[in-house]
């Protein structure tokens, strides 16, 4: 068994035989044929016909839009005008490879010159030509392979055109040696829910047909797996498939304790998908994402439009909007203009808003107006507003009082700074709720910049020091009868989600694609189990042993 590490996209796991994406073919050279024009013509015809039939078959299998595209390609391959272009070159004594390459290229140029629909299809001719030449040479066609059975696709990276036509019934998982979490492949995989790992440089050594396990949750490709590992992976894949295809129910533990599952959004356009995936509301709307490229502060009208769109997509549901969180990894030109040596510890979050109070006041105005406008046109959303990067009780009272001035009914704080977690019992005497941002809470607890690869191993929310702060915040919520949500990436880890509930979290918010996994994990444990699993994690010395201890405690649940 060998492990190849990369960046996992999502939490899925899959297994199957590898099929590698063939590299582009070297261009044929302009040579005279050694076998004569007649024999070359037979070769060319056979190859073109075979490729056209293969394209039609693939289209029929794929169905939908892909069938139309592939049938159009098959027709192009057999276009009589193109055939006569090939024949002209063959009559000059050229090889079939060169005649096909040259004729298809000139035909493509002609279509491009015509423009319109034909012009747009011209690039498809390159793909058809490559397939015909590959057949003539007896080598695999470049592009996505078609071994005739489901496979794990291994590639350097994928072109958008390749990914658009991926047959999701055949591709069990995607692994690329290049690309990062925001690469095209990663975005597509996330969108379509394909099990994927990107940036796994070691997969270059994998051979066709060897069986691998692709464990996106762990970010590893396991080559040469044991029977036991294969069985465990299959068990996880089955459980996940059942969860994803099962009914979308509200988040709850096995004893019926409700744990609302909410969505993290950065744009109201993501609302419909979040609802479809079962989001019971929004737990974190990152308003700064709307204005990252703005040089000037957004106007009240501009903001109101976005907030109205968001609130009307969640009528009757909770929507937690965060005031602009500018600074460090998300600088906003109109809020962070001074150079800082250490911006993560600088004037960010609520500190930056306080230094520009007019901007904060305008945001609260826009939110209050949007709330009223949505309520006037039907059922209202339940708007909650929170401040980012709150460190003190005094900052809490400042924000809550200001929000109340604008008629915001529910005003809370994010707990991202250890000081706020340690004083949560007092912070929550004033705030209506707290939402723990585990990304920043981990960064500040472990003194490890969340953007710095060299200290990435410290950035693990499983660390018992982070868990203790979450426990303190949960206790502060219970003591004051106030809700404590989680909205950092930690909430999207299915087992950690159970631990967080055991530590006192009352709701969990995450990227919508993570909802199904977390929903399923919660439903397998009672509140007593969750508390016991959390205790096991808290008792560990480090993040890795906390995870192992929680896993062991969870399997006896
Ligand atoms: C967090 O810090 O966990 C959080 C949710 O906020 P952001 O990731 O936007 O800083
Ligand atoms: Mg944060």
Tab-separated table of C-alpha atoms in Angstrom, residues 292-469:
chain	number	residue	atom	x	y	z
A	292	UNK	CA	-13.479	42.512	-2.722
A	293	UNK	CA	-12.678	44.327	-5.958
A	294	UNK	CA	-14.394	47.639	-5.074
A	295	UNK	CA	-12.175	50.645	-4.605
A	296	UNK	CA	-14.929	52.644	-2.901
A	297	UNK	CA	-17.354	51.707	-0.172
A	298	UNK	CA	-20.571	50.252	-1.641
A	299	UNK	CA	-23.625	52.475	-1.458
A	300	UNK	CA	-26.602	51.672	0.741
A	301	UNK	CA	-28.716	51.028	-2.391
A	302	UNK	CA	-26.120	48.641	-3.845
A	303	UNK	CA	-25.942	46.673	-0.630
A	304	UNK	CA	-29.702	46.657	-0.093
A	305	UNK	CA	-30.205	45.000	-3.472
A	306	UNK	CA	-27.919	42.068	-2.579
A	307	UNK	CA	-29.358	41.666	0.914
A	308	UNK	CA	-32.943	41.723	-0.382
A	309	UNK	CA	-32.081	39.021	-2.881
A	310	UNK	CA	-30.582	36.892	-0.116
A	311	UNK	CA	-33.393	37.413	2.400
A	312	UNK	CA	-36.135	36.733	-0.126
A	313	UNK	CA	-34.521	33.380	-0.989
A	314	UNK	CA	-34.820	32.369	2.681
A	315	UNK	CA	-38.259	33.629	3.752
A	316	UNK	CA	-39.251	32.128	7.107
A	317	UNK	CA	-35.684	30.937	7.703
A	318	UNK	CA	-32.739	32.195	9.706
A	319	UNK	CA	-30.160	34.275	7.827
A	320	UNK	CA	-27.004	35.274	9.686
A	321	UNK	CA	-25.253	38.149	7.941
A	322	UNK	CA	-21.760	39.116	8.968
A	323	UNK	CA	-20.758	42.771	8.881
A	324	UNK	CA	-17.820	43.391	6.527
A	325	UNK	CA	-14.801	41.362	7.663
A	326	UNK	CA	-11.984	43.282	6.024
A	327	UNK	CA	-8.268	42.818	6.541
A	328	UNK	CA	-5.522	40.177	6.444
A	329	UNK	CA	-6.550	37.588	3.815
A	330	UNK	CA	-9.536	39.703	2.660
A	331	UNK	CA	-8.406	43.342	2.408
A	332	UNK	CA	-10.966	45.869	1.174
A	333	UNK	CA	-9.430	48.941	-0.440
A	334	UNK	CA	-11.928	51.261	1.246
A	335	UNK	CA	-11.385	49.854	4.764
A	336	UNK	CA	-7.738	48.793	4.945
A	337	UNK	CA	-5.473	51.462	3.503
A	338	UNK	CA	-2.574	51.533	5.991
A	339	UNK	CA	0.352	49.154	5.596
A	340	UNK	CA	0.594	46.751	8.521
A	341	UNK	CA	3.501	44.412	9.315
A	342	UNK	CA	1.130	41.809	10.692
A	343	UNK	CA	-2.354	42.411	9.297
A	344	UNK	CA	-3.949	39.320	10.895
A	345	UNK	CA	-3.255	41.015	14.231
A	346	UNK	CA	-4.065	44.480	12.954
A	347	UNK	CA	-7.030	46.698	12.259
A	348	UNK	CA	-9.297	44.003	10.824
A	349	UNK	CA	-12.879	42.880	11.295
A	350	UNK	CA	-14.849	44.955	13.784
A	351	UNK	CA	-11.742	47.018	14.550
A	352	UNK	CA	-11.583	48.290	10.962
A	353	UNK	CA	-15.342	48.952	10.910
A	354	UNK	CA	-15.123	50.932	14.136
A	355	UNK	CA	-12.364	53.056	12.654
A	356	UNK	CA	-14.741	53.758	9.729
A	357	UNK	CA	-18.029	53.851	11.594
A	358	UNK	CA	-19.904	55.532	8.748
A	359	UNK	CA	-19.350	52.400	6.612
A	360	UNK	CA	-20.665	50.149	9.396
A	361	UNK	CA	-23.674	52.432	9.882
A	362	UNK	CA	-24.421	52.312	6.141
A	363	UNK	CA	-24.248	48.531	6.154
A	364	UNK	CA	-26.647	48.293	9.109
A	365	UNK	CA	-28.968	50.737	7.330
A	366	UNK	CA	-28.955	48.618	4.164
A	367	UNK	CA	-29.603	45.423	6.138
A	368	UNK	CA	-32.479	46.932	8.126
A	369	UNK	CA	-34.042	48.385	4.956
A	370	UNK	CA	-33.718	45.089	3.075
A	371	UNK	CA	-35.339	43.266	6.010
A	372	UNK	CA	-38.305	45.658	6.002
A	373	UNK	CA	-38.680	45.514	2.200
A	374	UNK	CA	-38.689	41.691	2.147
A	375	UNK	CA	-41.203	41.555	5.012
A	376	UNK	CA	-43.448	43.971	3.113
A	377	UNK	CA	-43.597	41.638	0.092
A	378	UNK	CA	-44.389	38.367	1.898
A	379	UNK	CA	-43.026	36.284	4.746
A	380	UNK	CA	-39.930	37.857	6.310
A	381	UNK	CA	-36.607	36.092	6.775
A	382	UNK	CA	-35.278	35.870	10.334
A	383	UNK	CA	-32.340	38.278	10.031
A	384	UNK	CA	-29.451	37.954	12.479
A	385	UNK	CA	-26.420	40.238	12.150
A	386	UNK	CA	-22.992	39.584	13.668
A	387	UNK	CA	-19.661	41.344	14.001
A	388	UNK	CA	-16.403	39.667	12.935
A	389	UNK	CA	-13.202	39.436	15.014
A	390	UNK	CA	-14.639	40.535	18.327
A	391	UNK	CA	-12.082	40.312	21.159
A	392	UNK	CA	-13.682	42.027	24.152
A	393	UNK	CA	-16.915	42.499	26.100
A	394	UNK	CA	-16.719	46.230	25.340
A	395	UNK	CA	-16.613	45.558	21.564
A	396	UNK	CA	-19.635	43.304	22.010
A	397	UNK	CA	-21.736	45.977	23.703
A	398	UNK	CA	-20.594	48.557	21.128
A	399	UNK	CA	-21.790	46.434	18.213
A	400	UNK	CA	-25.017	45.163	19.787
A	401	UNK	CA	-26.102	48.669	20.805
A	402	UNK	CA	-25.297	50.088	17.380
A	403	UNK	CA	-27.226	47.295	15.615
A	404	UNK	CA	-30.234	47.883	17.886
A	405	UNK	CA	-30.195	51.582	16.892
A	406	UNK	CA	-31.047	50.395	13.380
A	407	UNK	CA	-33.798	48.037	14.507
A	408	UNK	CA	-31.769	44.834	14.063
A	409	UNK	CA	-33.555	42.433	16.413
A	410	UNK	CA	-30.873	39.771	16.756
A	411	UNK	CA	-27.278	40.977	17.072
A	412	UNK	CA	-24.339	38.742	17.876
A	413	UNK	CA	-20.607	38.264	17.641
A	414	UNK	CA	-18.195	35.907	16.011
A	415	UNK	CA	-15.887	34.070	18.366
A	416	UNK	CA	-12.609	33.882	16.461
A	417	UNK	CA	-10.212	35.339	19.032
A	418	UNK	CA	-9.291	33.207	22.072
A	419	UNK	CA	-10.038	36.172	24.375
A	420	UNK	CA	-13.681	36.158	23.268
A	421	UNK	CA	-13.941	32.393	23.757
A	422	UNK	CA	-12.440	32.565	27.262
A	423	UNK	CA	-14.863	35.336	28.246
A	424	UNK	CA	-17.829	33.896	26.338
A	425	UNK	CA	-19.943	33.714	29.496
A	426	UNK	CA	-19.687	37.520	29.777
A	427	UNK	CA	-19.743	38.272	26.058
A	428	UNK	CA	-22.986	36.320	25.791
A	429	UNK	CA	-24.617	38.335	28.555
A	430	UNK	CA	-24.747	41.128	25.956
A	431	UNK	CA	-24.826	39.420	22.564
A	432	UNK	CA	-27.942	37.548	21.388
A	433	UNK	CA	-25.810	34.764	19.963
A	434	UNK	CA	-22.276	33.722	19.136
A	435	UNK	CA	-20.941	32.048	16.011
A	436	UNK	CA	-17.536	30.401	16.252
A	437	UNK	CA	-15.234	30.983	13.281
A	438	UNK	CA	-12.965	27.987	13.679
A	439	UNK	CA	-10.650	29.063	10.847
A	440	UNK	CA	-9.500	32.175	12.645
A	441	UNK	CA	-9.926	30.701	16.120
A	442	UNK	CA	-7.439	27.984	15.129
A	443	UNK	CA	-5.046	30.500	13.552
A	444	UNK	CA	-5.016	32.668	16.690
A	445	UNK	CA	-4.931	29.791	19.182
A	446	UNK	CA	-2.035	28.068	17.455
A	447	UNK	CA	-0.267	31.306	16.381
A	448	UNK	CA	-0.133	29.914	12.839
A	449	UNK	CA	-0.964	32.138	9.861
A	450	UNK	CA	-3.815	30.406	8.013
A	451	UNK	CA	-2.312	31.425	4.654
A	452	UNK	CA	1.181	30.078	5.304
A	453	UNK	CA	1.937	26.593	3.937
A	454	UNK	CA	4.989	26.214	6.201
A	455	UNK	CA	2.817	26.259	9.355
A	456	UNK	CA	-0.203	24.495	7.846
A	457	UNK	CA	0.206	21.516	10.173
A	458	UNK	CA	-0.690	23.786	13.123
A	459	UNK	CA	-3.902	24.905	11.364
A	460	UNK	CA	-5.939	21.950	12.585
A	461	UNK	CA	-9.217	22.628	14.421
A	462	UNK	CA	-9.021	19.161	15.979
A	463	UNK	CA	-6.326	20.500	18.312
A	464	UNK	CA	-7.548	20.033	21.895
A	465	UNK	CA	-6.568	23.642	22.691
A	466	UNK	CA	-9.049	24.820	20.043
A	467	UNK	CA	-11.637	22.305	21.270
A	468	UNK	CA	-11.312	23.643	24.830
A	469	UNK	CA	-12.056	27.170	23.626
